[in-house]
mmCIF file of C-alpha atoms in Angstrom:
data_model
loop_
_atom_site.group_PDB
_atom_site.id
_atom_site.type_symbol
_atom_site.label_atom_id
_atom_site.label_comp_id
_atom_site.label_asym_id
_atom_site.label_seq_id
_atom_site.Cartn_x
_atom_site.Cartn_y
_atom_site.Cartn_z
ATOM 1 C CA MET A 1 69.701 38.040 147.884
ATOM 2 C CA ARG A 2 71.750 37.623 144.732
ATOM 3 C CA GLU A 3 72.604 40.947 143.070
ATOM 4 C CA THR A 4 73.074 41.064 139.341
ATOM 5 C CA PRO A 5 76.106 42.914 137.965
ATOM 6 C CA ALA A 6 73.974 45.609 136.370
ATOM 7 C CA MET A 7 72.074 46.437 139.559
ATOM 8 C CA SER A 8 74.711 45.931 142.242
ATOM 9 C CA GLY A 9 75.378 49.216 144.019
ATOM 10 C CA CYS A 10 73.797 51.243 141.263
ATOM 11 C CA CYS A 11 70.988 53.575 142.337
ATOM 12 C CA GLY A 12 70.754 54.973 138.819
ATOM 13 C CA ALA A 13 69.962 51.542 137.435
ATOM 14 C CA GLU A 14 67.267 51.057 140.086
ATOM 15 C CA LEU A 15 65.631 54.361 139.105
ATOM 16 C CA ILE A 16 65.780 53.339 135.445
ATOM 17 C CA LEU A 17 64.035 50.097 136.387
ATOM 18 C CA GLY A 18 61.251 52.064 138.080
ATOM 19 C CA VAL A 19 60.778 54.241 134.990
ATOM 20 C CA ILE A 20 60.689 51.173 132.741
ATOM 21 C CA VAL A 21 58.029 49.540 134.905
ATOM 22 C CA MET A 22 56.000 52.773 134.881
ATOM 23 C CA ALA A 23 56.151 53.013 131.076
ATOM 24 C CA GLY A 24 55.185 49.371 130.660
ATOM 25 C CA ALA A 25 52.282 49.654 133.095
ATOM 26 C CA SER A 26 50.902 52.762 131.398
ATOM 27 C CA VAL A 27 50.845 51.247 127.908
ATOM 28 C CA GLN A 28 49.485 47.935 129.217
ATOM 29 C CA TRP A 29 46.521 49.863 130.632
ATOM 30 C CA LEU A 30 46.023 51.601 127.293
ATOM 31 C CA THR A 31 46.252 48.618 124.950
ATOM 32 C CA GLY A 32 45.799 45.436 126.990
ATOM 33 C CA MET A 33 49.373 44.396 126.286
ATOM 34 C CA GLY A 34 52.739 46.060 126.116
ATOM 35 C CA PHE A 35 54.154 45.783 129.625
ATOM 36 C CA ALA A 36 56.344 42.824 128.759
ATOM 37 C CA LEU A 37 57.140 44.009 125.236
ATOM 38 C CA ILE A 38 58.485 47.297 126.544
ATOM 39 C CA ALA A 39 59.896 46.152 129.875
ATOM 40 C CA VAL A 40 61.421 42.731 129.175
ATOM 41 C CA PRO A 41 64.348 43.814 126.975
ATOM 42 C CA ALA A 42 65.424 46.491 129.467
ATOM 43 C CA LEU A 43 64.755 44.344 132.552
ATOM 44 C CA VAL A 44 66.774 41.489 131.060
ATOM 45 C CA LEU A 45 69.667 43.858 130.418
ATOM 46 C CA LEU A 46 69.456 45.280 133.962
ATOM 47 C CA LEU A 47 68.713 42.124 135.964
ATOM 48 C CA GLY A 48 69.721 39.229 133.733
ATOM 49 C CA PRO A 49 67.343 36.856 131.908
ATOM 50 C CA GLY A 50 66.105 34.964 134.978
ATOM 51 C CA ASP A 51 65.146 37.847 137.272
ATOM 52 C CA GLY A 52 64.221 40.122 134.362
ATOM 53 C CA VAL A 53 61.637 37.681 132.985
ATOM 54 C CA ALA A 54 60.377 36.848 136.495
ATOM 55 C CA LEU A 55 59.834 40.543 137.343
ATOM 56 C CA ALA A 56 58.054 41.056 134.025
ATOM 57 C CA ASN A 57 55.754 38.136 134.847
ATOM 58 C CA CYS A 58 54.940 39.642 138.267
ATOM 59 C CA GLY A 59 54.420 43.159 136.929
ATOM 60 C CA SER A 60 52.350 42.184 133.917
ATOM 61 C CA GLY A 61 50.100 39.927 135.981
ATOM 62 C CA ALA A 62 49.565 42.632 138.590
ATOM 63 C CA ILE A 63 48.634 45.364 136.108
ATOM 64 C CA CYS A 64 46.269 42.969 134.297
ATOM 65 C CA ALA A 65 44.548 42.168 137.601
ATOM 66 C CA LEU A 66 44.203 45.864 138.362
ATOM 67 C CA GLY A 67 42.634 46.474 134.958
ATOM 68 C CA LEU A 68 40.053 43.737 135.380
ATOM 69 C CA THR A 69 39.077 44.793 138.889
ATOM 70 C CA ALA A 70 38.329 48.254 137.475
ATOM 71 C CA GLY A 71 35.393 46.748 135.563
ATOM 72 C CA GLY A 72 36.944 45.013 132.563
ATOM 73 C CA TRP A 73 35.962 41.543 133.797
ATOM 74 C CA ARG A 74 32.421 42.099 132.504
ATOM 75 C CA ARG A 75 33.698 42.013 128.901
ATOM 76 C CA VAL A 76 35.781 38.830 129.189
ATOM 77 C CA ARG A 77 34.765 36.172 126.651
ATOM 78 C CA LEU A 78 35.192 33.040 128.738
ATOM 79 C CA PRO A 79 34.283 30.539 125.961
ATOM 80 C CA ALA A 80 37.113 31.948 123.842
ATOM 81 C CA MET A 81 39.571 32.315 126.705
ATOM 82 C CA VAL A 82 39.282 28.832 128.243
ATOM 83 C CA PRO A 83 41.177 27.028 125.429
ATOM 84 C CA LEU A 84 43.766 29.830 125.368
ATOM 85 C CA VAL A 85 44.600 29.587 129.066
ATOM 86 C CA ALA A 86 44.350 25.783 129.117
ATOM 87 C CA ALA A 87 46.910 25.480 126.331
ATOM 88 C CA SER A 88 49.211 28.006 127.991
ATOM 89 C CA ALA A 89 49.151 26.003 131.230
ATOM 90 C CA CYS A 90 50.527 23.019 129.312
ATOM 91 C CA THR A 91 53.467 24.870 127.735
ATOM 92 C CA VAL A 92 54.603 27.154 130.580
ATOM 93 C CA PRO A 93 56.678 24.363 132.179
ATOM 94 C CA ALA A 94 58.400 23.715 128.848
ATOM 95 C CA GLY A 95 59.318 27.392 128.546
ATOM 96 C CA THR A 96 60.738 27.413 132.063
ATOM 97 C CA TRP A 97 62.732 24.241 131.381
ATOM 98 C CA VAL A 98 64.273 25.688 128.216
ATOM 99 C CA ALA A 99 65.140 29.025 129.843
ATOM 100 C CA ALA A 100 66.869 27.327 132.791
ATOM 101 C CA ARG A 101 69.201 25.361 130.534
ATOM 102 C CA LEU A 102 70.412 27.953 128.054
ATOM 103 C CA PRO A 103 73.506 30.177 128.575
ATOM 104 C CA GLU A 104 72.744 33.871 129.284
ATOM 105 C CA PRO A 105 73.959 35.184 125.866
ATOM 106 C CA VAL A 106 71.752 32.635 124.117
ATOM 107 C CA LEU A 107 68.791 33.662 126.289
ATOM 108 C CA LEU A 108 69.411 37.339 125.512
ATOM 109 C CA ALA A 109 69.610 36.645 121.794
ATOM 110 C CA GLY A 110 66.564 34.382 121.944
ATOM 111 C CA THR A 111 64.511 36.896 123.925
ATOM 112 C CA GLY A 112 65.443 39.696 121.533
ATOM 113 C CA THR A 113 64.577 37.561 118.532
ATOM 114 C CA LEU A 114 61.208 36.466 119.921
ATOM 115 C CA VAL A 115 60.242 40.021 120.856
ATOM 116 C CA SER A 116 61.343 41.488 117.524
ATOM 117 C CA LEU A 117 59.633 38.836 115.386
ATOM 118 C CA ALA A 118 56.446 38.972 117.442
ATOM 119 C CA VAL A 119 56.278 42.750 117.182
ATOM 120 C CA LEU A 120 56.838 42.684 113.419
ATOM 121 C CA LEU A 121 54.050 40.114 112.973
ATOM 122 C CA VAL A 122 51.632 42.161 115.069
ATOM 123 C CA MET A 123 52.582 45.396 113.277
ATOM 124 C CA ALA A 124 51.951 43.719 109.938
ATOM 125 C CA GLY A 125 48.479 42.677 111.124
ATOM 126 C CA MET A 126 49.310 39.225 109.825
ATOM 127 C CA ARG A 127 46.365 36.898 109.475
ATOM 128 C CA VAL A 128 47.139 33.225 110.025
ATOM 129 C CA PRO A 129 44.442 30.703 109.052
ATOM 130 C CA ALA A 130 45.794 28.273 111.679
ATOM 131 C CA LEU A 131 44.785 30.751 114.403
ATOM 132 C CA ASN A 132 41.049 30.570 113.690
ATOM 133 C CA GLY A 133 38.505 28.855 115.936
ATOM 134 C CA VAL A 134 39.199 26.577 118.887
ATOM 135 C CA LYS A 135 42.239 25.064 117.181
ATOM 136 C CA GLY A 136 43.625 28.562 116.690
ATOM 137 C CA ALA A 137 42.984 29.425 120.335
ATOM 138 C CA LEU A 138 44.877 26.311 121.429
ATOM 139 C CA THR A 139 47.780 27.168 119.115
ATOM 140 C CA ALA A 140 47.973 30.796 120.257
ATOM 141 C CA GLY A 141 47.658 29.824 123.917
ATOM 142 C CA ALA A 142 50.394 27.215 123.646
ATOM 143 C CA ALA A 143 52.762 29.645 121.929
ATOM 144 C CA GLY A 144 51.940 32.395 124.412
ATOM 145 C CA GLY A 145 52.533 30.167 127.442
ATOM 146 C CA PHE A 146 55.918 28.985 126.181
ATOM 147 C CA MET A 147 57.041 32.496 125.235
ATOM 148 C CA ASN A 148 55.823 33.987 128.515
ATOM 149 C CA ALA A 149 57.725 31.519 130.675
ATOM 150 C CA SER A 150 60.913 31.518 128.599
ATOM 151 C CA ALA A 151 61.106 35.149 127.483
ATOM 152 C CA GLY A 152 58.407 37.019 129.430
ATOM 153 C CA VAL A 153 56.432 37.970 126.310
ATOM 154 C CA GLY A 154 53.251 35.947 125.941
ATOM 155 C CA GLY A 155 50.982 38.660 124.513
ATOM 156 C CA PRO A 156 51.822 38.712 120.767
ATOM 157 C CA PRO A 157 50.336 35.276 119.926
ATOM 158 C CA ILE A 158 47.117 36.345 121.665
ATOM 159 C CA SER A 159 47.167 39.601 119.716
ATOM 160 C CA LEU A 160 47.518 37.656 116.453
ATOM 161 C CA TYR A 161 44.608 35.446 117.493
ATOM 162 C CA ALA A 162 42.496 38.553 118.168
ATOM 163 C CA VAL A 163 43.419 40.031 114.769
ATOM 164 C CA ASN A 164 42.282 36.827 113.060
ATOM 165 C CA ALA A 165 39.066 36.824 115.112
ATOM 166 C CA GLY A 166 38.336 40.444 114.131
ATOM 167 C CA TRP A 167 38.239 41.767 117.692
ATOM 168 C CA THR A 168 38.257 45.526 118.253
ATOM 169 C CA VAL A 169 40.725 47.094 120.705
ATOM 170 C CA ARG A 170 37.872 47.525 123.206
ATOM 171 C CA GLU A 171 37.113 43.801 122.971
ATOM 172 C CA PHE A 172 40.758 42.784 123.089
ATOM 173 C CA VAL A 173 41.862 44.695 126.202
ATOM 174 C CA PRO A 174 39.825 42.886 128.930
ATOM 175 C CA ASN A 175 40.419 39.478 127.355
ATOM 176 C CA ALA A 176 44.155 40.132 127.106
ATOM 177 C CA GLN A 177 44.112 41.185 130.757
ATOM 178 C CA PHE A 178 42.329 37.994 131.767
ATOM 179 C CA TYR A 179 44.825 35.904 129.814
ATOM 180 C CA GLY A 180 47.686 37.909 131.324
ATOM 181 C CA ILE A 181 46.556 37.163 134.887
ATOM 182 C CA VAL A 182 46.358 33.424 134.277
ATOM 183 C CA VAL A 183 49.490 32.897 132.177
ATOM 184 C CA ASN A 184 51.624 35.083 134.443
ATOM 185 C CA ALA A 185 50.356 33.237 137.507
ATOM 186 C CA PHE A 186 51.447 29.986 135.866
ATOM 187 C CA SER A 187 54.797 31.509 134.933
ATOM 188 C CA VAL A 188 55.481 32.864 138.444
ATOM 189 C CA ALA A 189 54.554 29.474 139.887
ATOM 190 C CA THR A 190 57.167 27.756 137.710
ATOM 191 C CA ASN A 191 59.841 30.467 137.441
ATOM 192 C CA GLY A 192 59.511 31.815 140.977
ATOM 193 C CA VAL A 193 59.675 35.471 142.024
ATOM 194 C CA PRO A 194 62.771 37.547 141.218
ATOM 195 C CA ARG A 195 65.441 37.743 143.919
ATOM 196 C CA LEU A 196 65.535 41.503 144.429
ATOM 197 C CA GLY A 197 66.150 43.779 147.384
ATOM 198 C CA PRO A 198 63.455 45.894 149.096
ATOM 199 C CA PRO A 199 64.502 49.148 147.328
ATOM 200 C CA VAL A 200 64.052 47.547 143.906
ATOM 201 C CA TRP A 201 60.691 46.046 144.837
ATOM 202 C CA THR A 202 59.569 49.421 146.190
ATOM 203 C CA LEU A 203 60.573 51.267 143.023
ATOM 204 C CA ALA A 204 58.885 48.626 140.887
ATOM 205 C CA ALA A 205 55.657 48.955 142.900
ATOM 206 C CA VAL A 206 55.741 52.752 142.731
ATOM 207 C CA GLY A 207 56.424 52.622 138.998
ATOM 208 C CA MET A 208 53.561 50.212 138.427
ATOM 209 C CA THR A 209 51.110 52.328 140.423
ATOM 210 C CA ALA A 210 52.151 55.530 138.680
ATOM 211 C CA GLY A 211 51.948 53.810 135.299
ATOM 212 C CA ALA A 212 48.413 52.623 136.005
ATOM 213 C CA PHE A 213 47.277 56.168 136.841
ATOM 214 C CA ILE A 214 49.018 57.578 133.760
ATOM 215 C CA GLY A 215 47.561 54.923 131.484
ATOM 216 C CA LYS A 216 44.071 55.405 132.855
ATOM 217 C CA SER A 217 44.259 59.170 132.402
ATOM 218 C CA LEU A 218 45.399 58.751 128.789
ATOM 219 C CA THR A 219 42.724 56.265 127.715
ATOM 220 C CA THR A 220 40.367 59.015 126.546
ATOM 221 C CA ARG A 221 43.107 61.233 125.077
ATOM 222 C CA VAL A 222 45.299 58.943 123.012
ATOM 223 C CA PRO A 223 43.834 57.266 119.903
ATOM 224 C CA ASP A 224 43.983 53.474 120.054
ATOM 225 C CA HIS A 225 46.010 53.254 116.859
ATOM 226 C CA GLY A 226 48.577 55.802 118.025
ATOM 227 C CA ALA A 227 49.056 54.172 121.424
ATOM 228 C CA ARG A 228 49.423 50.724 119.921
ATOM 229 C CA LEU A 229 51.939 51.888 117.321
ATOM 230 C CA LEU A 230 54.047 53.601 119.998
ATOM 231 C CA VAL A 231 54.085 50.428 122.095
ATOM 232 C CA LEU A 232 55.184 48.320 119.163
ATOM 233 C CA LEU A 233 57.927 50.714 118.030
ATOM 234 C CA LEU A 234 59.381 50.906 121.545
ATOM 235 C CA ALA A 235 59.155 47.155 121.887
ATOM 236 C CA LEU A 236 60.909 46.626 118.555
ATOM 237 C CA ALA A 237 63.749 48.911 119.608
ATOM 238 C CA GLY A 238 64.106 47.050 122.884
ATOM 239 C CA GLY A 239 63.992 43.658 121.220
ATOM 240 C CA LEU A 240 66.673 44.576 118.711
ATOM 241 C CA SER A 241 68.944 46.003 121.412
ATOM 242 C CA THR A 242 68.616 42.833 123.493
ATOM 243 C CA LEU A 243 69.286 40.693 120.439
ATOM 244 C CA GLY A 244 72.370 42.763 119.688
ATOM 245 C CA LYS A 245 73.719 42.377 123.228
ATOM 246 C CA GLY A 246 73.169 38.624 123.164
ATOM 247 C CA VAL A 247 74.923 38.228 119.825
ATOM 248 C CA TRP A 248 77.813 40.439 121.003
ATOM 249 C CA GLU A 249 78.358 38.247 124.087
ATOM 250 C CA LEU A 250 78.199 34.919 122.224
#
């Protein structure tokens, strides 16, 4: 196993990783997205771009699968989701190829930039005519697949597509979970699983399980708007910090 500098011999960092995974899992359950937006910046800082993105792919896919098996699969709109996942399958390899050939500071800066810009677009509720209809689904899916494989954040383009389609949060969550399962499966297949030790995997699994229970318990207590805004603000802070670290190391 290759240990990254941030995690080597550092139990505190491993515990932080578990907390990050728990927070990401809880908000993903609440809003249908958010695991990667919250977790990727911190995981990249702790594990490096390669393992950080790979762990985010594994975690996000797992929590999406858990959400659908709890009954969300009944509300998946397959006619709308097929072009999204088909387009993502085509661009995941390109994202992996790009990520494997860029220096770590460039990847950090690029990840931070993608996260920050995506969050700002979603927060603004931006409507993009090009994201309407089947053509819009193909565009959003292609962007999401590339971003997921290269930076671990494939949800924002799908969120923008949903905003343009006028979906409610209740409609968005199961469809985002379905998309998350497929695109993260593609990403894990091309990126591989992160090279982590048993203690880190255990903490990540515990954090994910705890986050799922927390998120489920909060679904009836936290307003959709408030939960979504919190996710986006945390994600923006993480994206900017990752961007800053990448620029500093250039």
